[in-house]
Amino acid sequence: AGPCGLLFSNALLRQNADAVVEIFDRAPNGGPPHDGNSGFGLGKRACDAIDEVPGLLSEVESVGTYAYLSKARPGQAPLRTKDGLLRLSRKKLTSVMLRRLKAEHGSRVRETFGAQCGEIDFGERLLNVRLRRGGTRRVAYDLLVGADGVNSQVRQQLVARGDVRVAHYVRPRANGRHDRPGCLSLTL
């Protein structure tokens, strides 16, 4: 489960006392499928969003460090930016967010690790979840949130149905290569 999905889950559970959230994560232990040491930086807007959950920002800050950036203008001394960038690993961020989500909402949060989104039956509102240990599980849903990353299975199936159009905007990297999307736009 990533930061956006966890933050959305918290907001949904806080606003709807009857809601139950079931989180599926393809990583077997609840962390990212890679080693989890990738750097992650949270700017002011991200920190403000996390701060909407009382006490969560201070917990996140306890596992990260602030880095203050300098802006250098030609011929002038560097100026420090007003707000720092909160740096931490993605795994630490998501671990704190999931722990807090479960502590605050208890049995209304269910999690299955080692699971990946399979086929979605939009008419019947059923999701086939492929389990790492083998087999599949069919899950009924009221609201399906596809916060499943850049290679989103949910988005791919919505595009295949013609329900959304996707535009990829590419931001050139410092070396001039254009191999990573800078942002993604969905049109419903």
mmCIF file with all atom_site columns, C-alpha atoms in Angstrom:
data_model
loop_
_atom_site.group_PDB
_atom_site.id
_atom_site.type_symbol
_atom_site.label_atom_id
_atom_site.label_alt_id
_atom_site.label_comp_id
_atom_site.label_asym_id
_atom_site.label_entity_id
_atom_site.label_seq_id
_atom_site.pdbx_PDB_ins_code
_atom_site.Cartn_x
_atom_site.Cartn_y
_atom_site.Cartn_z
_atom_site.occupancy
_atom_site.B_iso_or_equiv
_atom_site.pdbx_formal_charge
_atom_site.auth_seq_id
_atom_site.auth_comp_id
_atom_site.auth_asym_id
_atom_site.auth_atom_id
_atom_site.pdbx_PDB_model_num
ATOM 1   C CA . ALA A 1 1   ? 0.000   0.000   0.000   1.00 0.00 ? 1   ALA A CA 1
ATOM 2   C CA . GLY A 1 2   ? 1.415   3.346   -1.001  1.00 0.00 ? 2   GLY A CA 1
ATOM 3   C CA . PRO A 1 3   ? 1.144   6.762   0.631   1.00 0.00 ? 3   PRO A CA 1
ATOM 4   C CA . CYS A 1 4   ? -1.749  7.995   -1.540  1.00 0.00 ? 4   CYS A CA 1
ATOM 5   C CA . GLY A 1 5   ? -3.876  4.904   -0.990  1.00 0.00 ? 5   GLY A CA 1
ATOM 6   C CA . LEU A 1 6   ? -3.222  4.946   2.752   1.00 0.00 ? 6   LEU A CA 1
ATOM 7   C CA . LEU A 1 7   ? -4.025  8.651   3.056   1.00 0.00 ? 7   LEU A CA 1
ATOM 8   C CA . PHE A 1 8   ? -7.222  8.178   1.040   1.00 0.00 ? 8   PHE A CA 1
ATOM 9   C CA . SER A 1 9   ? -8.190  5.183   3.212   1.00 0.00 ? 9   SER A CA 1
ATOM 10  C CA . ASN A 1 10  ? -7.748  7.241   6.352   1.00 0.00 ? 10  ASN A CA 1
ATOM 11  C CA . ALA A 1 11  ? -9.892  10.081  4.981   1.00 0.00 ? 11  ALA A CA 1
ATOM 12  C CA . LEU A 1 12  ? -12.632 7.660   3.893   1.00 0.00 ? 12  LEU A CA 1
ATOM 13  C CA . LEU A 1 13  ? -12.726 5.891   7.270   1.00 0.00 ? 13  LEU A CA 1
ATOM 14  C CA . ARG A 1 14  ? -12.773 9.193   9.166   1.00 0.00 ? 14  ARG A CA 1
ATOM 15  C CA . GLN A 1 15  ? -15.725 10.476  7.119   1.00 0.00 ? 15  GLN A CA 1
ATOM 16  C CA . ASN A 1 16  ? -17.776 7.265   7.014   1.00 0.00 ? 16  ASN A CA 1
ATOM 17  C CA . ALA A 1 17  ? -18.197 5.359   10.277  1.00 0.00 ? 17  ALA A CA 1
ATOM 18  C CA . ASP A 1 18  ? -19.642 2.346   8.422   1.00 0.00 ? 18  ASP A CA 1
ATOM 19  C CA . ALA A 1 19  ? -16.827 2.041   5.868   1.00 0.00 ? 19  ALA A CA 1
ATOM 20  C CA . VAL A 1 20  ? -14.398 -0.869  5.827   1.00 0.00 ? 20  VAL A CA 1
ATOM 21  C CA . VAL A 1 21  ? -11.197 -0.688  3.810   1.00 0.00 ? 21  VAL A CA 1
ATOM 22  C CA . GLU A 1 22  ? -9.471  -3.734  2.407   1.00 0.00 ? 22  GLU A CA 1
ATOM 23  C CA . ILE A 1 23  ? -5.909  -3.141  1.260   1.00 0.00 ? 23  ILE A CA 1
ATOM 24  C CA . PHE A 1 24  ? -4.124  -5.460  -1.143  1.00 0.00 ? 24  PHE A CA 1
ATOM 25  C CA . ASP A 1 25  ? -0.368  -5.137  -1.534  1.00 0.00 ? 25  ASP A CA 1
ATOM 26  C CA . ARG A 1 26  ? 1.738   -7.213  -3.880  1.00 0.00 ? 26  ARG A CA 1
ATOM 27  C CA . ALA A 1 27  ? 4.744   -7.090  -1.544  1.00 0.00 ? 27  ALA A CA 1
ATOM 28  C CA . PRO A 1 28  ? 4.788   -10.098 0.779   1.00 0.00 ? 28  PRO A CA 1
ATOM 29  C CA . ASN A 1 29  ? 5.546   -8.100  3.937   1.00 0.00 ? 29  ASN A CA 1
ATOM 30  C CA . GLY A 1 30  ? 3.681   -4.862  3.317   1.00 0.00 ? 30  GLY A CA 1
ATOM 31  C CA . GLY A 1 31  ? 6.644   -2.939  1.974   1.00 0.00 ? 31  GLY A CA 1
ATOM 32  C CA . PRO A 1 32  ? 7.525   -2.088  -1.582  1.00 0.00 ? 32  PRO A CA 1
ATOM 33  C CA . PRO A 1 33  ? 8.484   -5.036  -3.796  1.00 0.00 ? 33  PRO A CA 1
ATOM 34  C CA . HIS A 1 34  ? 12.079  -3.722  -3.943  1.00 0.00 ? 34  HIS A CA 1
ATOM 35  C CA . ASP A 1 35  ? 14.376  -3.310  -0.956  1.00 0.00 ? 35  ASP A CA 1
ATOM 36  C CA . GLY A 1 36  ? 12.413  -0.357  0.419   1.00 0.00 ? 36  GLY A CA 1
ATOM 37  C CA . ASN A 1 37  ? 15.425  1.906   0.783   1.00 0.00 ? 37  ASN A CA 1
ATOM 38  C CA . SER A 1 38  ? 14.483  4.239   -2.025  1.00 0.00 ? 38  SER A CA 1
ATOM 39  C CA . GLY A 1 39  ? 14.550  7.875   -1.040  1.00 0.00 ? 39  GLY A CA 1
ATOM 40  C CA . PHE A 1 40  ? 11.324  9.781   -0.840  1.00 0.00 ? 40  PHE A CA 1
ATOM 41  C CA . GLY A 1 41  ? 10.899  13.511  -0.374  1.00 0.00 ? 41  GLY A CA 1
ATOM 42  C CA . LEU A 1 42  ? 7.777   15.201  0.946   1.00 0.00 ? 42  LEU A CA 1
ATOM 43  C CA . GLY A 1 43  ? 7.284   18.872  0.215   1.00 0.00 ? 43  GLY A CA 1
ATOM 44  C CA . LYS A 1 44  ? 5.005   21.319  1.994   1.00 0.00 ? 44  LYS A CA 1
ATOM 45  C CA . ARG A 1 45  ? 1.801   20.263  0.200   1.00 0.00 ? 45  ARG A CA 1
ATOM 46  C CA . ALA A 1 46  ? 2.388   16.570  0.952   1.00 0.00 ? 46  ALA A CA 1
ATOM 47  C CA . CYS A 1 47  ? 3.170   17.364  4.600   1.00 0.00 ? 47  CYS A CA 1
ATOM 48  C CA . ASP A 1 48  ? 0.013   19.496  4.811   1.00 0.00 ? 48  ASP A CA 1
ATOM 49  C CA . ALA A 1 49  ? -2.054  16.579  3.458   1.00 0.00 ? 49  ALA A CA 1
ATOM 50  C CA . ILE A 1 50  ? -0.516  14.166  5.981   1.00 0.00 ? 50  ILE A CA 1
ATOM 51  C CA . ASP A 1 51  ? -1.132  16.719  8.736   1.00 0.00 ? 51  ASP A CA 1
ATOM 52  C CA . GLU A 1 52  ? -4.896  16.435  8.064   1.00 0.00 ? 52  GLU A CA 1
ATOM 53  C CA . VAL A 1 53  ? -4.710  13.209  10.083  1.00 0.00 ? 53  VAL A CA 1
ATOM 54  C CA . PRO A 1 54  ? -4.156  14.408  13.668  1.00 0.00 ? 54  PRO A CA 1
ATOM 55  C CA . GLY A 1 55  ? -0.714  13.392  14.927  1.00 0.00 ? 55  GLY A CA 1
ATOM 56  C CA . LEU A 1 56  ? 0.366   11.593  11.759  1.00 0.00 ? 56  LEU A CA 1
ATOM 57  C CA . LEU A 1 57  ? 2.833   14.245  10.581  1.00 0.00 ? 57  LEU A CA 1
ATOM 58  C CA . SER A 1 58  ? 4.783   14.151  13.847  1.00 0.00 ? 58  SER A CA 1
ATOM 59  C CA . GLU A 1 59  ? 5.028   10.342  13.548  1.00 0.00 ? 59  GLU A CA 1
ATOM 60  C CA . VAL A 1 60  ? 6.260   10.629  9.964   1.00 0.00 ? 60  VAL A CA 1
ATOM 61  C CA . GLU A 1 61  ? 8.737   13.346  10.961  1.00 0.00 ? 61  GLU A CA 1
ATOM 62  C CA . SER A 1 62  ? 10.154  11.029  13.638  1.00 0.00 ? 62  SER A CA 1
ATOM 63  C CA . VAL A 1 63  ? 11.408  8.606   10.960  1.00 0.00 ? 63  VAL A CA 1
ATOM 64  C CA . GLY A 1 64  ? 12.671  11.225  8.494   1.00 0.00 ? 64  GLY A CA 1
ATOM 65  C CA . THR A 1 65  ? 14.866  14.307  8.350   1.00 0.00 ? 65  THR A CA 1
ATOM 66  C CA . TYR A 1 66  ? 14.324  17.726  6.863   1.00 0.00 ? 66  TYR A CA 1
ATOM 67  C CA . ALA A 1 67  ? 16.640  18.927  4.124   1.00 0.00 ? 67  ALA A CA 1
ATOM 68  C CA . TYR A 1 68  ? 16.617  22.607  3.273   1.00 0.00 ? 68  TYR A CA 1
ATOM 69  C CA . LEU A 1 69  ? 17.280  23.460  -0.333  1.00 0.00 ? 69  LEU A CA 1
ATOM 70  C CA . SER A 1 70  ? 19.171  26.482  -1.542  1.00 0.00 ? 70  SER A CA 1
ATOM 71  C CA . LYS A 1 71  ? 18.266  28.491  -4.604  1.00 0.00 ? 71  LYS A CA 1
ATOM 72  C CA . ALA A 1 72  ? 21.271  30.007  -6.291  1.00 0.00 ? 72  ALA A CA 1
ATOM 73  C CA . ARG A 1 73  ? 20.827  32.971  -8.590  1.00 0.00 ? 73  ARG A CA 1
ATOM 74  C CA . PRO A 1 74  ? 23.604  33.816  -11.019 1.00 0.00 ? 74  PRO A CA 1
ATOM 75  C CA . GLY A 1 75  ? 26.090  36.150  -9.344  1.00 0.00 ? 75  GLY A CA 1
ATOM 76  C CA . GLN A 1 76  ? 24.325  36.028  -5.973  1.00 0.00 ? 76  GLN A CA 1
ATOM 77  C CA . ALA A 1 77  ? 24.685  33.990  -2.808  1.00 0.00 ? 77  ALA A CA 1
ATOM 78  C CA . PRO A 1 78  ? 22.288  31.029  -2.476  1.00 0.00 ? 78  PRO A CA 1
ATOM 79  C CA . LEU A 1 79  ? 18.981  31.713  -0.748  1.00 0.00 ? 79  LEU A CA 1
ATOM 80  C CA . ARG A 1 80  ? 17.477  29.144  1.564   1.00 0.00 ? 80  ARG A CA 1
ATOM 81  C CA . THR A 1 81  ? 13.946  28.084  0.684   1.00 0.00 ? 81  THR A CA 1
ATOM 82  C CA . LYS A 1 82  ? 11.235  28.777  3.231   1.00 0.00 ? 82  LYS A CA 1
ATOM 83  C CA . ASP A 1 83  ? 10.186  25.149  3.690   1.00 0.00 ? 83  ASP A CA 1
ATOM 84  C CA . GLY A 1 84  ? 12.341  22.054  3.910   1.00 0.00 ? 84  GLY A CA 1
ATOM 85  C CA . LEU A 1 85  ? 11.880  18.747  2.167   1.00 0.00 ? 85  LEU A CA 1
ATOM 86  C CA . LEU A 1 86  ? 11.083  15.882  4.546   1.00 0.00 ? 86  LEU A CA 1
ATOM 87  C CA . ARG A 1 87  ? 13.273  12.991  3.404   1.00 0.00 ? 87  ARG A CA 1
ATOM 88  C CA . LEU A 1 88  ? 12.697  9.368   4.363   1.00 0.00 ? 88  LEU A CA 1
ATOM 89  C CA . SER A 1 89  ? 12.409  5.947   2.794   1.00 0.00 ? 89  SER A CA 1
ATOM 90  C CA . ARG A 1 90  ? 9.128   4.969   1.185   1.00 0.00 ? 90  ARG A CA 1
ATOM 91  C CA . LYS A 1 91  ? 9.011   1.857   3.371   1.00 0.00 ? 91  LYS A CA 1
ATOM 92  C CA . LYS A 1 92  ? 9.291   3.907   6.590   1.00 0.00 ? 92  LYS A CA 1
ATOM 93  C CA . LEU A 1 93  ? 6.605   6.316   5.391   1.00 0.00 ? 93  LEU A CA 1
ATOM 94  C CA . THR A 1 94  ? 4.123   3.595   4.456   1.00 0.00 ? 94  THR A CA 1
ATOM 95  C CA . SER A 1 95  ? 4.871   1.573   7.615   1.00 0.00 ? 95  SER A CA 1
ATOM 96  C CA . VAL A 1 96  ? 4.066   4.562   9.837   1.00 0.00 ? 96  VAL A CA 1
ATOM 97  C CA . MET A 1 97  ? 0.938   5.384   7.824   1.00 0.00 ? 97  MET A CA 1
ATOM 98  C CA . LEU A 1 98  ? -0.382  1.799   7.870   1.00 0.00 ? 98  LEU A CA 1
ATOM 99  C CA . ARG A 1 99  ? 0.366   1.349   11.582  1.00 0.00 ? 99  ARG A CA 1
ATOM 100 C CA . ARG A 1 100 ? -1.511  4.584   12.343  1.00 0.00 ? 100 ARG A CA 1
ATOM 101 C CA . LEU A 1 101 ? -4.434  3.629   10.086  1.00 0.00 ? 101 LEU A CA 1
ATOM 102 C CA . LYS A 1 102 ? -4.838  0.290   11.866  1.00 0.00 ? 102 LYS A CA 1
ATOM 103 C CA . ALA A 1 103 ? -4.420  1.841   15.325  1.00 0.00 ? 103 ALA A CA 1
ATOM 104 C CA . GLU A 1 104 ? -7.077  4.466   14.652  1.00 0.00 ? 104 GLU A CA 1
ATOM 105 C CA . HIS A 1 105 ? -9.613  2.328   12.787  1.00 0.00 ? 105 HIS A CA 1
ATOM 106 C CA . GLY A 1 106 ? -8.970  -1.219  14.080  1.00 0.00 ? 106 GLY A CA 1
ATOM 107 C CA . SER A 1 107 ? -11.060 -3.960  12.496  1.00 0.00 ? 107 SER A CA 1
ATOM 108 C CA . ARG A 1 108 ? -12.322 -1.576  9.809   1.00 0.00 ? 108 ARG A CA 1
ATOM 109 C CA . VAL A 1 109 ? -8.924  -1.990  8.105   1.00 0.00 ? 109 VAL A CA 1
ATOM 110 C CA . ARG A 1 110 ? -8.137  -5.329  6.490   1.00 0.00 ? 110 ARG A CA 1
ATOM 111 C CA . GLU A 1 111 ? -4.903  -6.070  4.715   1.00 0.00 ? 111 GLU A CA 1
ATOM 112 C CA . THR A 1 112 ? -3.662  -8.830  2.471   1.00 0.00 ? 112 THR A CA 1
ATOM 113 C CA . PHE A 1 113 ? -0.006  -8.862  1.548   1.00 0.00 ? 113 PHE A CA 1
ATOM 114 C CA . GLY A 1 114 ? 1.382   -10.841 -1.365  1.00 0.00 ? 114 GLY A CA 1
ATOM 115 C CA . ALA A 1 115 ? -1.731  -10.031 -3.417  1.00 0.00 ? 115 ALA A CA 1
ATOM 116 C CA . GLN A 1 116 ? -2.141  -8.336  -6.781  1.00 0.00 ? 116 GLN A CA 1
ATOM 117 C CA . CYS A 1 117 ? -5.106  -6.952  -8.662  1.00 0.00 ? 117 CYS A CA 1
ATOM 118 C CA . GLY A 1 118 ? -6.384  -9.296  -11.362 1.00 0.00 ? 118 GLY A CA 1
ATOM 119 C CA . GLU A 1 119 ? -9.464  -9.017  -13.525 1.00 0.00 ? 119 GLU A CA 1
ATOM 120 C CA . ILE A 1 120 ? -12.197 -6.641  -12.458 1.00 0.00 ? 120 ILE A CA 1
ATOM 121 C CA . ASP A 1 121 ? -15.861 -7.330  -13.148 1.00 0.00 ? 121 ASP A CA 1
ATOM 122 C CA . PHE A 1 122 ? -17.180 -3.761  -13.117 1.00 0.00 ? 122 PHE A CA 1
ATOM 123 C CA . GLY A 1 123 ? -20.796 -4.829  -13.681 1.00 0.00 ? 123 GLY A CA 1
ATOM 124 C CA . GLU A 1 124 ? -20.877 -7.238  -10.738 1.00 0.00 ? 124 GLU A CA 1
ATOM 125 C CA . ARG A 1 125 ? -18.455 -5.107  -8.674  1.00 0.00 ? 125 ARG A CA 1
ATOM 126 C CA . LEU A 1 126 ? -16.070 -8.005  -8.128  1.00 0.00 ? 126 LEU A CA 1
ATOM 127 C CA . LEU A 1 127 ? -12.289 -7.970  -8.038  1.00 0.00 ? 127 LEU A CA 1
ATOM 128 C CA . ASN A 1 128 ? -10.184 -11.063 -8.639  1.00 0.00 ? 128 ASN A CA 1
ATOM 129 C CA . VAL A 1 129 ? -7.114  -10.871 -6.429  1.00 0.00 ? 129 VAL A CA 1
ATOM 130 C CA . ARG A 1 130 ? -4.127  -13.041 -7.396  1.00 0.00 ? 130 ARG A CA 1
ATOM 131 C CA . LEU A 1 131 ? -2.404  -14.379 -4.293  1.00 0.00 ? 131 LEU A CA 1
ATOM 132 C CA . ARG A 1 132 ? 1.369   -14.834 -4.193  1.00 0.00 ? 132 ARG A CA 1
ATOM 133 C CA . ARG A 1 133 ? 1.024   -18.184 -2.474  1.00 0.00 ? 133 ARG A CA 1
ATOM 134 C CA . GLY A 1 134 ? -1.173  -19.370 -5.357  1.00 0.00 ? 134 GLY A CA 1
ATOM 135 C CA . GLY A 1 135 ? -4.794  -19.121 -6.339  1.00 0.00 ? 135 GLY A CA 1
ATOM 136 C CA . THR A 1 136 ? -7.173  -16.207 -6.513  1.00 0.00 ? 136 THR A CA 1
ATOM 137 C CA . ARG A 1 137 ? -9.744  -14.636 -4.261  1.00 0.00 ? 137 ARG A CA 1
ATOM 138 C CA . ARG A 1 138 ? -12.932 -12.896 -5.439  1.00 0.00 ? 138 ARG A CA 1
ATOM 139 C CA . VAL A 1 139 ? -13.761 -9.774  -3.486  1.00 0.00 ? 139 VAL A CA 1
ATOM 140 C CA . ALA A 1 140 ? -16.959 -7.735  -3.708  1.00 0.00 ? 140 ALA A CA 1
ATOM 141 C CA . TYR A 1 141 ? -16.538 -3.969  -3.502  1.00 0.00 ? 141 TYR A CA 1
ATOM 142 C CA . ASP A 1 142 ? -18.635 -0.818  -3.244  1.00 0.00 ? 142 ASP A CA 1
ATOM 143 C CA . LEU A 1 143 ? -15.795 1.542   -4.162  1.00 0.00 ? 143 LEU A CA 1
ATOM 144 C CA . LEU A 1 144 ? -12.618 0.421   -5.902  1.00 0.00 ? 144 LEU A CA 1
ATOM 145 C CA . VAL A 1 145 ? -9.656  2.768   -5.501  1.00 0.00 ? 145 VAL A CA 1
ATOM 146 C CA . GLY A 1 146 ? -6.826  2.122   -7.931  1.00 0.00 ? 146 GLY A CA 1
ATOM 147 C CA . ALA A 1 147 ? -3.902  3.629   -6.066  1.00 0.00 ? 147 ALA A CA 1
ATOM 148 C CA . ASP A 1 148 ? -1.703  0.942   -7.518  1.00 0.00 ? 148 ASP A CA 1
ATOM 149 C CA . GLY A 1 149 ? 1.104   2.928   -9.071  1.00 0.00 ? 149 GLY A CA 1
ATOM 150 C CA . VAL A 1 150 ? 2.390   3.907   -12.468 1.00 0.00 ? 150 VAL A CA 1
ATOM 151 C CA . ASN A 1 151 ? 1.713   0.454   -13.962 1.00 0.00 ? 151 ASN A CA 1
ATOM 152 C CA . SER A 1 152 ? -1.805  0.403   -12.539 1.00 0.00 ? 152 SER A CA 1
ATOM 153 C CA . GLN A 1 153 ? -3.812  -2.730  -13.323 1.00 0.00 ? 153 GLN A CA 1
ATOM 154 C CA . VAL A 1 154 ? -6.999  -0.869  -12.417 1.00 0.00 ? 154 VAL A CA 1
ATOM 155 C CA . ARG A 1 155 ? -6.238  1.991   -14.832 1.00 0.00 ? 155 ARG A CA 1
ATOM 156 C CA . GLN A 1 156 ? -5.299  -0.430  -17.625 1.00 0.00 ? 156 GLN A CA 1
ATOM 157 C CA . GLN A 1 157 ? -8.653  -2.176  -17.297 1.00 0.00 ? 157 GLN A CA 1
ATOM 158 C CA . LEU A 1 158 ? -10.571 1.128   -17.219 1.00 0.00 ? 158 LEU A CA 1
ATOM 159 C CA . VAL A 1 159 ? -8.741  2.252   -20.380 1.00 0.00 ? 159 VAL A CA 1
ATOM 160 C CA . ALA A 1 160 ? -9.482  -1.076  -22.104 1.00 0.00 ? 160 ALA A CA 1
ATOM 161 C CA . ARG A 1 161 ? -13.200 -0.560  -21.365 1.00 0.00 ? 161 ARG A CA 1
ATOM 162 C CA . GLY A 1 162 ? -13.072 2.969   -22.784 1.00 0.00 ? 162 GLY A CA 1
ATOM 163 C CA . ASP A 1 163 ? -14.055 4.506   -19.427 1.00 0.00 ? 163 ASP A CA 1
ATOM 164 C CA . VAL A 1 164 ? -11.030 6.790   -19.220 1.00 0.00 ? 164 VAL A CA 1
ATOM 165 C CA . ARG A 1 165 ? -8.481  8.368   -21.491 1.00 0.00 ? 165 ARG A CA 1
ATOM 166 C CA . VAL A 1 166 ? -4.930  8.563   -20.265 1.00 0.00 ? 166 VAL A CA 1
ATOM 167 C CA . ALA A 1 167 ? -2.343  11.134  -21.271 1.00 0.00 ? 167 ALA A CA 1
ATOM 168 C CA . HIS A 1 168 ? 1.277   10.758  -20.215 1.00 0.00 ? 168 HIS A CA 1
ATOM 169 C CA . TYR A 1 169 ? 3.278   13.935  -19.843 1.00 0.00 ? 169 TYR A CA 1
ATOM 170 C CA . VAL A 1 170 ? 6.990   13.377  -19.972 1.00 0.00 ? 170 VAL A CA 1
ATOM 171 C CA . ARG A 1 171 ? 9.457   15.524  -18.108 1.00 0.00 ? 171 ARG A CA 1
ATOM 172 C CA . PRO A 1 172 ? 12.973  15.344  -19.544 1.00 0.00 ? 172 PRO A CA 1
ATOM 173 C CA . ARG A 1 173 ? 15.630  14.127  -17.169 1.00 0.00 ? 173 ARG A CA 1
ATOM 174 C CA . ALA A 1 174 ? 18.875  16.001  -16.603 1.00 0.00 ? 174 ALA A CA 1
ATOM 175 C CA . ASN A 1 175 ? 20.650  13.768  -19.134 1.00 0.00 ? 175 ASN A CA 1
ATOM 176 C CA . GLY A 1 176 ? 18.068  14.604  -21.811 1.00 0.00 ? 176 GLY A CA 1
ATOM 177 C CA . ARG A 1 177 ? 16.392  11.186  -21.794 1.00 0.00 ? 177 ARG A CA 1
ATOM 178 C CA . HIS A 1 178 ? 12.595  11.046  -21.761 1.00 0.00 ? 178 HIS A CA 1
ATOM 179 C CA . ASP A 1 179 ? 11.972  7.596   -20.337 1.00 0.00 ? 179 ASP A CA 1
ATOM 180 C CA . ARG A 1 180 ? 9.917   8.433   -17.240 1.00 0.00 ? 180 ARG A CA 1
ATOM 181 C CA . PRO A 1 181 ? 6.492   10.045  -17.080 1.00 0.00 ? 181 PRO A CA 1
ATOM 182 C CA . GLY A 1 182 ? 6.532   13.284  -15.131 1.00 0.00 ? 182 GLY A CA 1
ATOM 183 C CA . CYS A 1 183 ? 2.822   13.228  -14.539 1.00 0.00 ? 183 CYS A CA 1
ATOM 184 C CA . LEU A 1 184 ? -0.251  11.375  -15.587 1.00 0.00 ? 184 LEU A CA 1
ATOM 185 C CA . SER A 1 185 ? -3.653  12.768  -16.457 1.00 0.00 ? 185 SER A CA 1
ATOM 186 C CA . LEU A 1 186 ? -6.888  10.782  -16.419 1.00 0.00 ? 186 LEU A CA 1
ATOM 187 C CA . THR A 1 187 ? -9.997  12.005  -18.183 1.00 0.00 ? 187 THR A CA 1
ATOM 188 C CA . LEU A 1 188 ? -13.220 10.307  -17.110 1.00 0.00 ? 188 LEU A CA 1
#
